[in-house]
Amino acid sequence: MALLVSTTIVSCDIDRLPYGAMDSDRIANDPTGSLDALLNGTYAQLKAWSDPMHRAGEYAGDNMMIRGSSTDAFYEFISFSRSPNNGRLSQFWDSGYKAIAQASNIIKMFEEGKDAEIDSKLGECYYIRGLMYFYLVRAYGRPYYQDPQSNLGVPIVNGTPDDVINMTLPDRSTVKETYEQVIADLKKAEALITETDNPSRIKATKGAAQAMLSRVYLYMSGTYQSPNAEYAQLSVDYANKVIQSGEYSLLPREQFIKYNTLIPENNAETI
């Protein structure tokens, strides 16, 4: 006698949203409620960006050395033989422009002047975008004092194109135009980010925007043989804003030697 077993398979109707993305309809229906998640996603791009950013600069300088050779794409930075298909450089470029796109998309979603808290978060987006363009133009463009009006910087692409299938992206802007974008974004960040009695040290702040503006103007201030006094003074002025704010202080020696073990929230020297 045969025993027949009937099995019924029932599936549950469960919708699970991915952790690394947000549904466009959900954002459209509640943009204000989605703002924090969107901003956190923009900051998340900096994790993939920061690793090759540090290595690209440090490996080609005199701050480290390597014995022998390596098959890692980073070795090209040390041997000054960078190739266009270097995956580490692609990571630096792609993550930088993803952060720019996400920051720009948030900026376009919200009107300024309606809510101080939202304005402050828009200021964080402007900071991220200005920061990315500054590091990109320094990596892919000539120094500012070398004919910035004609030397090429990087493409200025502020946001995801409406038609990503048939999109036409702009050519590279000049170094001067890229620096103008950087300064405009950082000044906007300085103006929009709300001043608080206890500024966050893990996100963009007014002090961070001022410190970065000081650094931007320093890179524009020329050389010892041919200085630009106007930009040098602006660098000093913005540095003084940070120093005189009273929000930050240099760590004593016994704490500074443990700097990397201190969390940013409890580190008075971290801007």
Rosetta silent file (secondary structure, phi, psi, omega in degrees, C-alpha in Angstrom):
SEQUENCE: MALLVSTTIVSCDIDRLPYGAMDSDRIANDPTGSLDALLNGTYAQLKAWSDPMHRAGEYAGDNMMIRGSSTDAFYEFISFSRSPNNGRLSQFWDSGYKAIAQASNIIKMFEEGKDAEIDSKLGECYYIRGLMYFYLVRAYGRPYYQDPQSNLGVPIVNGTPDDVINMTLPDRSTVKETYEQVIADLKKAEALITETDNPSRIKATKGAAQAMLSRVYLYMSGTYQSPNAEYAQLSVDYANKVIQSGEYSLLPREQFIKYNTLIPENNAETI
SCORE:     score description
SCORE:     0.000 S_00000001
   1 L     0.000  130.601 -178.834    0.000    0.000    0.000 S_00000001
   2 L   -88.868  139.168  177.735    1.401    3.311   -0.984 S_00000001
   3 L  -101.916  117.436 -179.546    1.354    6.168    1.458 S_00000001
   4 L   -97.111  129.544  179.958    0.643    9.477   -0.186 S_00000001
   5 L  -116.606  123.799  179.472    1.863   12.598    1.586 S_00000001
   6 L  -103.330  126.281 -178.938    0.528   15.939    0.575 S_00000001
   7 L  -118.517  129.405  177.033    2.628   18.948    1.424 S_00000001
   8 L  -108.547  125.434  179.098    1.419   22.491    1.161 S_00000001
   9 L  -100.980  121.000 -179.263    4.022   25.238    0.958 S_00000001
  10 L  -115.445  127.288  178.530    2.841   28.564    2.245 S_00000001
  11 L  -100.547  145.717  178.344    4.924   31.672    1.812 S_00000001
  12 L   -88.406  140.933  179.461    4.710   34.653    4.094 S_00000001
  13 L   -90.240   84.874 -177.153    4.058   38.044    2.575 S_00000001
  14 L  -120.853  127.456  174.854    6.931   39.945    4.183 S_00000001
  15 L  -100.117  123.753  177.807    8.573   43.032    2.733 S_00000001
  16 L  -119.371  120.510  179.616   12.119   43.596    3.882 S_00000001
  17 L   -84.146  142.131  179.429   13.856   46.794    2.900 S_00000001
  18 L   -66.085  148.808 -179.898   17.612   46.638    2.295 S_00000001
  19 L   -71.854  -29.466 -173.898   19.854   48.132    4.952 S_00000001
  20 L   -96.648    9.917 -178.657   22.009   49.973    2.438 S_00000001
  21 L  -151.171  161.516  178.212   19.289   51.641    0.387 S_00000001
  22 L  -124.530  143.069  179.397   15.956   53.431    0.742 S_00000001
  23 L   -69.474  133.574 -176.036   12.837   53.021   -1.355 S_00000001
  24 H   -64.385  -35.280  178.787   12.236   56.071   -3.539 S_00000001
  25 H   -65.605  -39.162  178.742    8.489   56.087   -2.839 S_00000001
  26 H   -63.601  -40.347  178.340    9.133   56.128    0.896 S_00000001
  27 H   -66.003  -44.070 -178.083   11.472   59.100    0.493 S_00000001
  28 H   -64.314  -36.884 -178.144    9.005   60.954   -1.730 S_00000001
  29 H   -76.300  -27.838 -178.775    6.120   60.388    0.695 S_00000001
  30 L  -145.035   70.062 -176.672    8.069   61.465    3.784 S_00000001
  31 H   -63.183  -38.062 -179.155   11.241   63.364    2.848 S_00000001
  32 H   -66.372  -40.957  178.487   11.628   64.994    6.271 S_00000001
  33 H   -69.275  -18.504 -179.759   11.318   61.656    8.045 S_00000001
  34 H   -95.147   -6.378 -170.683   13.916   60.188    5.686 S_00000001
  35 H   -60.390  -46.081 -177.841   16.438   63.009    6.054 S_00000001
  36 H   -61.383  -42.197  179.403   18.532   61.492    8.853 S_00000001
  37 H   -66.304  -39.766  178.553   18.849   58.159    7.038 S_00000001
  38 H   -64.360  -41.700  179.903   19.745   59.914    3.784 S_00000001
  39 H   -67.585  -40.655  176.791   22.383   62.010    5.517 S_00000001
  40 H   -61.835  -37.531  177.127   23.842   58.976    7.288 S_00000001
  41 H   -64.686  -34.011  176.728   24.074   57.245    3.912 S_00000001
  42 H   -67.482  -44.442  176.130   26.016   60.197    2.553 S_00000001
  43 H   -61.160  -34.341 -177.248   28.459   60.040    5.445 S_00000001
  44 H   -61.880  -27.941  178.069   28.786   56.276    4.855 S_00000001
  45 H   -63.743  -25.062 -177.202   30.379   56.940    1.460 S_00000001
  46 H   -69.891  -21.173  179.596   33.315   58.537    3.261 S_00000001
  47 H   -65.793  -47.612  178.718   34.338   55.189    4.730 S_00000001
  48 H   -71.204  -28.558 -177.889   35.195   53.702    1.328 S_00000001
  49 H   -75.738  -38.269 -168.694   36.627   57.051    0.174 S_00000001
  50 H   -69.253  -33.974 -177.370   38.926   57.760    3.119 S_00000001
  51 H   -62.624  -56.543  177.747   41.148   54.676    2.886 S_00000001
  52 H   -67.523  -25.141  177.723   42.518   55.268   -0.653 S_00000001
  53 H   -61.105  -48.542  179.969   42.499   59.025    0.008 S_00000001
  54 H   -65.982  -44.025 -176.241   45.029   58.664    2.815 S_00000001
  55 H   -67.985  -38.843 -178.904   47.129   56.069    1.006 S_00000001
  56 H   -60.164  -36.348  179.587   47.250   57.970   -2.288 S_00000001
  57 H   -82.788  -44.927 -173.985   48.827   60.928   -0.557 S_00000001
  58 H   -72.958  -39.027 -175.238   51.010   59.245    2.046 S_00000001
  59 H   -66.058  -31.888 -178.692   52.436   56.453   -0.107 S_00000001
  60 L   -86.618   -4.777  179.319   53.809   58.852   -2.700 S_00000001
  61 L   -98.289 -162.584 -178.279   55.382   61.082   -0.065 S_00000001
  62 L  -101.833   18.707 -174.653   58.232   60.615    2.372 S_00000001
  63 L   -91.682   -4.335  178.037   56.034   59.569    5.283 S_00000001
  64 L  -156.114  167.945  177.800   56.392   55.804    4.779 S_00000001
  65 L  -145.812  159.665  179.118   58.491   53.203    3.052 S_00000001
  66 L  -134.798  140.678  177.580   58.057   49.641    1.846 S_00000001
  67 L   -97.162  132.310 -179.931   60.589   46.875    1.467 S_00000001
  68 L    80.079 -146.732 -177.550   60.408   44.833   -1.691 S_00000001
  69 L  -134.968  176.595 -178.584   57.371   45.005   -3.931 S_00000001
  70 L  -149.620  152.062  175.717   53.677   44.212   -3.827 S_00000001
  71 L   -90.506   -5.469  178.585   50.939   43.120   -6.217 S_00000001
  72 L   -67.461  143.789 -179.176   48.421   45.397   -4.501 S_00000001
  73 L   -60.126  -22.603  178.136   47.245   48.304   -6.644 S_00000001
  74 L   -63.596  -23.722 -178.526   48.460   50.637   -3.904 S_00000001
  75 H   -61.637  -26.870  177.673   52.050   49.808   -4.907 S_00000001
  76 H   -62.206  -28.789  178.943   51.565   51.988   -7.974 S_00000001
  77 H   -67.976  -34.971 -178.512   51.328   54.981   -5.634 S_00000001
  78 H   -77.018  -38.880 -176.003   54.768   54.222   -4.231 S_00000001
  79 H   -89.903    4.458  178.245   56.414   53.466   -7.563 S_00000001
  80 L    55.468   41.227 -179.861   54.822   56.490   -9.322 S_00000001
  81 L  -128.790   45.579 -177.272   53.363   54.245  -12.029 S_00000001
  82 L   -60.673  137.224  178.179   49.644   54.861  -11.632 S_00000001
  83 L  -115.508  152.826 -177.570   47.508   53.326  -14.366 S_00000001
  84 L   -59.726  -26.667 -177.415   43.975   54.400  -15.404 S_00000001
  85 L   -96.881   20.488  178.341   42.494   51.038  -14.398 S_00000001
  86 L   -66.817  118.568 -176.060   43.901   51.117  -10.851 S_00000001
  87 H   -64.670  -31.395  179.557   41.088   49.816   -8.660 S_00000001
  88 H   -68.712  -39.944  175.995   42.197   51.798   -5.617 S_00000001
  89 H   -66.851  -38.145  177.401   42.010   55.062   -7.538 S_00000001
  90 H   -60.762  -38.881  178.116   38.614   54.049   -8.893 S_00000001
  91 H   -63.375  -42.786  178.482   37.425   53.550   -5.312 S_00000001
  92 H   -62.016  -46.455 -178.601   38.647   57.029   -4.367 S_00000001
  93 H   -68.137  -50.983 -174.630   36.968   58.620   -7.412 S_00000001
  94 H   -64.201  -45.583 -178.990   33.701   56.647   -7.317 S_00000001
  95 H   -66.283  -36.256  176.838   33.095   57.014   -3.585 S_00000001
  96 H   -61.790  -46.285 -178.772   33.887   60.719   -3.758 S_00000001
  97 H   -74.878  -26.953  173.023   31.371   61.339   -6.505 S_00000001
  98 H   -64.496  -42.807  177.580   28.768   59.121   -4.817 S_00000001
  99 H   -63.483  -40.967  177.378   29.047   61.326   -1.734 S_00000001
 100 H   -61.420  -45.695 -178.573   28.764   64.428   -3.938 S_00000001
 101 H   -63.176  -46.229 -177.848   25.687   63.032   -5.682 S_00000001
 102 H   -66.623  -41.857  177.571   23.948   62.031   -2.468 S_00000001
 103 H   -62.241  -43.742 -179.180   24.706   65.342   -0.748 S_00000001
 104 H   -65.083  -39.934  179.611   23.495   67.260   -3.803 S_00000001
 105 H   -62.663  -39.155  176.797   20.291   65.217   -4.060 S_00000001
 106 H   -65.252  -43.620  179.747   19.445   66.034   -0.434 S_00000001
 107 H   -57.743  -39.484 -178.548   20.147   69.734   -1.026 S_00000001
 108 H   -73.275  -21.566 -176.173   17.731   69.713   -3.966 S_00000001
 109 H   -77.232  -26.824 -170.670   14.990   68.003   -1.940 S_00000001
 110 L  -121.727  141.153  176.993   14.599   70.661    0.749 S_00000001
 111 L   -88.531  133.001  179.179   13.956   74.382    0.665 S_00000001
 112 L   -72.159  155.286  173.252   16.155   76.475    2.916 S_00000001
 113 L    88.218    0.107 -179.175   14.724   78.790    5.535 S_00000001
 114 L   -91.847  -32.176 -175.046   11.778   76.642    6.592 S_00000001
 115 L  -152.753  126.826 -175.753   13.315   74.873    9.577 S_00000001
 116 H   -63.899  -36.163 -179.688   16.580   75.601   11.405 S_00000001
 117 H   -68.186  -41.601  177.317   17.284   71.926   12.098 S_00000001
 118 H   -66.195  -40.887  177.933   16.816   70.969    8.456 S_00000001
 119 H   -58.345  -40.548  179.655   18.965   73.921    7.381 S_00000001
 120 H   -63.444  -38.888  178.761   21.746   72.695    9.663 S_00000001
 121 H   -71.543  -32.800  172.889   21.619   69.242    8.077 S_00000001
 122 H   -64.286  -36.593  175.932   21.702   70.826    4.625 S_00000001
 123 H   -60.164  -37.106  176.120   24.829   72.611    5.819 S_00000001
 124 H   -63.124  -37.720  178.188   26.366   69.220    6.558 S_00000001
 125 H   -65.340  -42.340  177.186   25.616   68.208    2.967 S_00000001
 126 H   -62.077  -38.206  178.634   27.325   71.321    1.641 S_00000001
 127 H   -62.585  -48.561 -179.195   30.341   70.521    3.826 S_00000001
 128 H   -58.769  -44.610 -178.004   30.617   66.956    2.510 S_00000001
 129 H   -64.923  -44.667  178.259   30.332   68.148   -1.091 S_00000001
 130 H   -63.174  -39.804  178.110   32.943   70.864   -0.652 S_00000001
 131 H   -60.579  -45.520 -178.434   35.277   68.439    1.109 S_00000001
 132 H   -62.883  -47.285 -179.831   35.019   65.902   -1.716 S_00000001
 133 H   -62.396  -36.060 -179.580   35.702   68.440   -4.461 S_00000001
 134 H   -63.735  -46.269 -179.489   38.692   69.798   -2.531 S_00000001
 135 H   -71.356  -34.743  178.617   40.365   66.408   -2.229 S_00000001
 136 H   -66.318  -44.487 -177.449   39.491   65.427   -5.790 S_00000001
 137 H   -69.473  -30.517  176.209   40.935   68.595   -7.324 S_00000001
 138 H   -70.841  -31.277 -179.750   44.114   68.228   -5.288 S_00000001
 139 H   -80.132  -36.455 -171.796   44.511   64.639   -6.491 S_00000001
 140 H  -112.299   -2.260  179.016   43.653   65.179  -10.149 S_00000001
 141 L  -119.211  166.388  176.302   44.519   68.830  -10.743 S_00000001
 142 L   -75.228  160.566  176.135   47.639   70.954  -10.685 S_00000001
 143 L   -56.741  151.656 -172.771   48.427   73.136   -7.631 S_00000001
 144 L   -61.567  -34.247 -176.079   46.366   76.314   -7.490 S_00000001
 145 L   -73.471   -6.357 -179.684   49.341   78.642   -7.987 S_00000001
 146 L  -100.342   78.311  173.559   50.097   77.044  -11.373 S_00000001
 147 L    52.902   64.597 -176.477   47.722   78.851  -13.760 S_00000001
 148 L   -66.936  -20.096 -179.198   44.375   77.783  -12.226 S_00000001
 149 L   -70.237  -24.948 -177.324   42.385   79.527  -14.983 S_00000001
 150 L  -115.967  -29.506  178.084   43.573   77.067  -17.638 S_00000001
 151 L   -66.546  142.724 -175.321   44.726   73.923  -15.812 S_00000001
 152 E   -83.793  138.235  174.593   42.002   71.297  -15.566 S_00000001
 153 L  -100.936 -118.998  179.549   40.435   70.293  -12.279 S_00000001
 154 L  -130.188  160.423  177.023   37.566   67.800  -12.010 S_00000001
 155 L   -63.714  139.163  174.949   34.017   67.649  -13.427 S_00000001
 156 L   -99.116  106.574 -177.224   31.425   69.480  -11.340 S_00000001
 157 L  -126.807   94.389 -174.229   28.399   67.179  -11.193 S_00000001
 158 L   -95.672   80.515  177.301   26.053   68.285   -8.436 S_00000001
 159 L   119.904  162.531  177.747   23.464   65.554   -8.205 S_00000001
 160 L   -77.784  126.586  178.283   22.219   62.493  -10.021 S_00000001
 161 L   -58.613  149.056 -179.890   21.024   63.338  -13.564 S_00000001
 162 L   -61.329  -37.928  179.515   17.305   62.850  -14.157 S_00000001
 163 L  -114.721   93.970 -175.487   18.022   60.442  -17.007 S_00000001
 164 L   -77.108  -13.820  179.485   20.928   58.246  -15.936 S_00000001
 165 L   -79.318  -44.206 -176.917   20.598   56.058  -19.047 S_00000001
 166 L  -110.671   29.256 -174.543   21.084   58.816  -21.624 S_00000001
 167 L   -72.365  150.691  173.517   22.965   61.262  -19.445 S_00000001
 168 L  -122.136  112.188 -176.644   25.672   63.560  -20.731 S_00000001
 169 L   -88.077  150.798 -178.734   28.141   64.526  -18.041 S_00000001
 170 L   -71.189  158.357  174.335   30.132   67.783  -18.148 S_00000001
 171 L   -73.649  176.333  178.792   33.800   67.956  -19.028 S_00000001
 172 L   -63.945  134.373  171.968   36.447   68.775  -16.467 S_00000001
 173 L   -79.294  168.143  175.960   36.198   72.233  -14.963 S_00000001
 174 E   -75.411  165.449  176.035   39.317   74.321  -14.457 S_00000001
 175 H   -58.466  -42.416 -179.807   41.200   74.249  -11.171 S_00000001
 176 H   -61.276  -46.119 -179.848   39.908   77.763  -10.450 S_00000001
 177 H   -64.045  -36.929  179.119   36.285   76.781  -11.084 S_00000001
 178 H   -67.755  -42.980  177.397   36.631   73.717   -8.875 S_00000001
 179 H   -64.145  -35.186  176.935   38.103   75.749   -6.015 S_00000001
 180 H   -62.909  -38.848  176.266   35.261   78.259   -6.418 S_00000001
 181 H   -64.765  -43.702  179.371   32.788   75.392   -5.962 S_00000001
 182 H   -58.286  -50.598 -177.084   34.688   74.196   -2.889 S_00000001
 183 H   -64.835  -41.901  179.304   34.684   77.631   -1.254 S_00000001
 184 H   -60.890  -43.234 -179.202   31.017   78.284   -2.063 S_00000001
 185 H   -66.536  -44.504 -177.733   29.984   74.958   -0.521 S_00000001
 186 H   -68.473  -36.299  176.355   32.080   75.379    2.618 S_00000001
 187 H   -67.175  -36.870  176.473   30.873   78.954    3.175 S_00000001
 188 H   -64.659  -40.560  177.669   27.301   77.728    2.789 S_00000001
 189 H   -62.562  -43.865  179.497   28.037   75.031    5.357 S_00000001
 190 H   -59.878  -38.866 -177.445   29.480   77.603    7.757 S_00000001
 191 H   -75.117  -34.189 -171.821   26.342   79.730    7.414 S_00000001
 192 H   -90.419  -35.000 -175.379   23.768   76.939    7.712 S_00000001
 193 L   -67.333  126.773 -175.991   25.159   74.614   10.384 S_00000001
 194 L   -70.170  133.587  175.616   23.663   75.588   13.723 S_00000001
 195 L   -74.967  132.790  178.401   26.078   76.682   16.416 S_00000001
 196 L  -127.326  162.256  178.463   25.704   74.609   19.567 S_00000001
 197 L   -71.299  -24.772 -179.187   27.241   74.707   23.032 S_00000001
 198 L  -134.347   81.587 -174.128   28.582   71.180   22.540 S_00000001
 199 L   -64.050  144.630  175.448   29.339   70.604   18.845 S_00000001
 200 L   -66.117  142.793  178.687   29.362   67.077   17.495 S_00000001
 201 L  -110.266    9.673  178.787   32.823   65.792   16.683 S_00000001
 202 L  -116.210   -0.846  175.662   31.645   62.941   14.481 S_00000001
 203 L  -134.804  172.786 -179.515   29.751   65.042   11.934 S_00000001
 204 L   -65.087  138.205  178.639   30.305   68.285   10.091 S_00000001
 205 L  -130.873  171.641  175.402   30.169   71.388   12.291 S_00000001
 206 H   -59.854  -41.927  178.683   30.557   75.109   11.841 S_00000001
 207 H   -63.600  -36.524  178.136   34.088   74.777   13.230 S_00000001
 208 H   -65.609  -40.116  178.591   34.882   71.988   10.766 S_00000001
 209 H   -64.440  -41.278  178.987   33.745   74.182    7.861 S_00000001
 210 H   -67.281  -40.092  178.040   35.908   77.061    9.100 S_00000001
 211 H   -64.171  -40.004  179.952   38.918   74.789    9.578 S_00000001
 212 H   -70.299  -36.708  175.636   38.518   73.390    6.083 S_00000001
 213 H   -62.558  -38.325  176.240   38.186   76.882    4.599 S_00000001
 214 H   -60.658  -41.060 -179.601   41.437   77.786    6.328 S_00000001
 215 H   -70.192  -39.550  178.779   43.106   74.809    4.680 S_00000001
 216 H   -59.906  -48.641 -179.466   41.623   75.582    1.250 S_00000001
 217 H   -65.923  -31.031  175.598   42.926   79.152    1.337 S_00000001
 218 H   -62.612  -41.933  178.917   46.301   77.865    2.539 S_00000001
 219 H   -70.117  -17.597  178.093   46.537   75.693   -0.584 S_00000001
 220 H   -93.390   -4.951 -169.089   45.655   78.755   -2.661 S_00000001
 221 L   -84.885    9.870  173.437   48.225   80.999   -0.987 S_00000001
 222 E    84.304 -155.387 -178.112   51.105   80.237   -3.359 S_00000001
 223 L  -118.280  173.630  178.145   54.658   79.360   -2.492 S_00000001
 224 L   -62.111  -38.110 -179.201   57.349   80.859   -0.305 S_00000001
 225 L   -76.050  -29.264 -177.321   58.943   82.412   -3.390 S_00000001
 226 L  -138.645   74.110 -175.714   55.639   83.650   -4.820 S_00000001
 227 E   -79.852  157.258  171.549   53.049   84.013   -2.048 S_00000001
 228 L  -110.496  103.285 -172.344   49.475   85.244   -2.391 S_00000001
 229 H   -64.103  -34.831 -178.403   49.009   87.517    0.617 S_00000001
 230 H   -63.461  -48.725 -178.989   45.216   87.753    0.249 S_00000001
 231 H   -70.731  -34.419  177.525   44.627   84.009    0.436 S_00000001
 232 H   -62.453  -41.238  179.279   47.250   83.587    3.142 S_00000001
 233 H   -67.849  -37.908  176.829   45.440   86.135    5.315 S_00000001
 234 H   -63.530  -37.362  176.367   42.093   84.430    4.718 S_00000001
 235 H   -61.175  -43.414  177.801   43.677   81.174    5.843 S_00000001
 236 H   -63.979  -43.380 -177.141   44.804   82.884    9.049 S_00000001
 237 H   -61.165  -45.058 -179.225   41.388   84.490    9.565 S_00000001
 238 H   -71.480  -33.723  175.350   39.489   81.213    9.332 S_00000001
 239 H   -63.628  -39.721  178.808   42.023   79.428   11.526 S_00000001
 240 H   -64.344  -34.524  177.235   41.521   82.155   14.145 S_00000001
 241 H   -58.785  -41.532 -179.855   37.766   81.585   14.048 S_00000001
 242 H   -70.025  -46.831 -177.250   38.341   77.984   15.094 S_00000001
 243 H   -62.129  -43.163 -174.506   40.995   78.809   17.696 S_00000001
 244 H   -84.722   -2.587  179.617   39.004   81.641   19.260 S_00000001
 245 L   -69.333  -25.331 -177.934   35.708   79.745   19.336 S_00000001
 246 L    79.846    3.453 -177.715   36.671   78.104   22.605 S_00000001
 247 L   -88.377  -17.769 -172.327   35.268   74.776   21.409 S_00000001
 248 L  -132.569  153.098  178.918   38.578   73.055   20.729 S_00000001
 249 L  -154.110  153.444  177.593   41.939   72.760   22.469 S_00000001
 250 L   -73.018  140.490  178.948   45.254   70.975   22.031 S_00000001
 251 L   -77.076  145.938  172.205   45.675   67.837   24.071 S_00000001
 252 L   -67.234  162.308 -172.880   48.475   67.642   26.651 S_00000001
 253 H   -54.997  -43.170 -175.417   51.346   65.322   25.795 S_00000001
 254 H   -66.008  -24.872  175.921   50.162   62.424   27.957 S_00000001
 255 H   -90.980  -33.793 -177.148   46.824   62.386   26.126 S_00000001
 256 H   -63.464  -35.660 -179.641   48.141   63.189   22.658 S_00000001
 257 L   -67.637  -13.668  176.045   50.290   60.053   22.546 S_00000001
 258 L  -111.220   22.830 -173.148   47.022   58.103   22.973 S_00000001
 259 H   -52.484  -45.950 -175.000   45.124   60.247   20.446 S_00000001
 260 H   -71.398   -9.393  178.285   44.011   57.346   18.253 S_00000001
 261 H   -95.396   -8.043 -178.474   42.513   55.521   21.221 S_00000001
 262 L   -89.871  135.317  176.822   40.201   58.388   22.181 S_00000001
 263 L   -73.886  145.444 -174.547   36.696   58.459   20.746 S_00000001
 264 H   -54.260  -37.218 -177.074   35.965   61.705   18.856 S_00000001
 265 H   -61.375  -26.455 -178.101   33.163   62.737   21.214 S_00000001
 266 H  -110.048   22.321 -176.256   35.635   62.905   24.118 S_00000001
 267 L  -117.090  105.215 -175.186   38.561   64.378   22.187 S_00000001
 268 L   -66.847  -18.200 -178.051   38.907   68.146   22.605 S_00000001
 269 L   -89.239  -14.554 -179.297   41.439   68.373   19.756 S_00000001
 270 L   -80.423  126.430  179.903   39.172   66.747   17.168 S_00000001
 271 L   -96.477    0.000    0.000   37.299   69.289   15.040 S_00000001
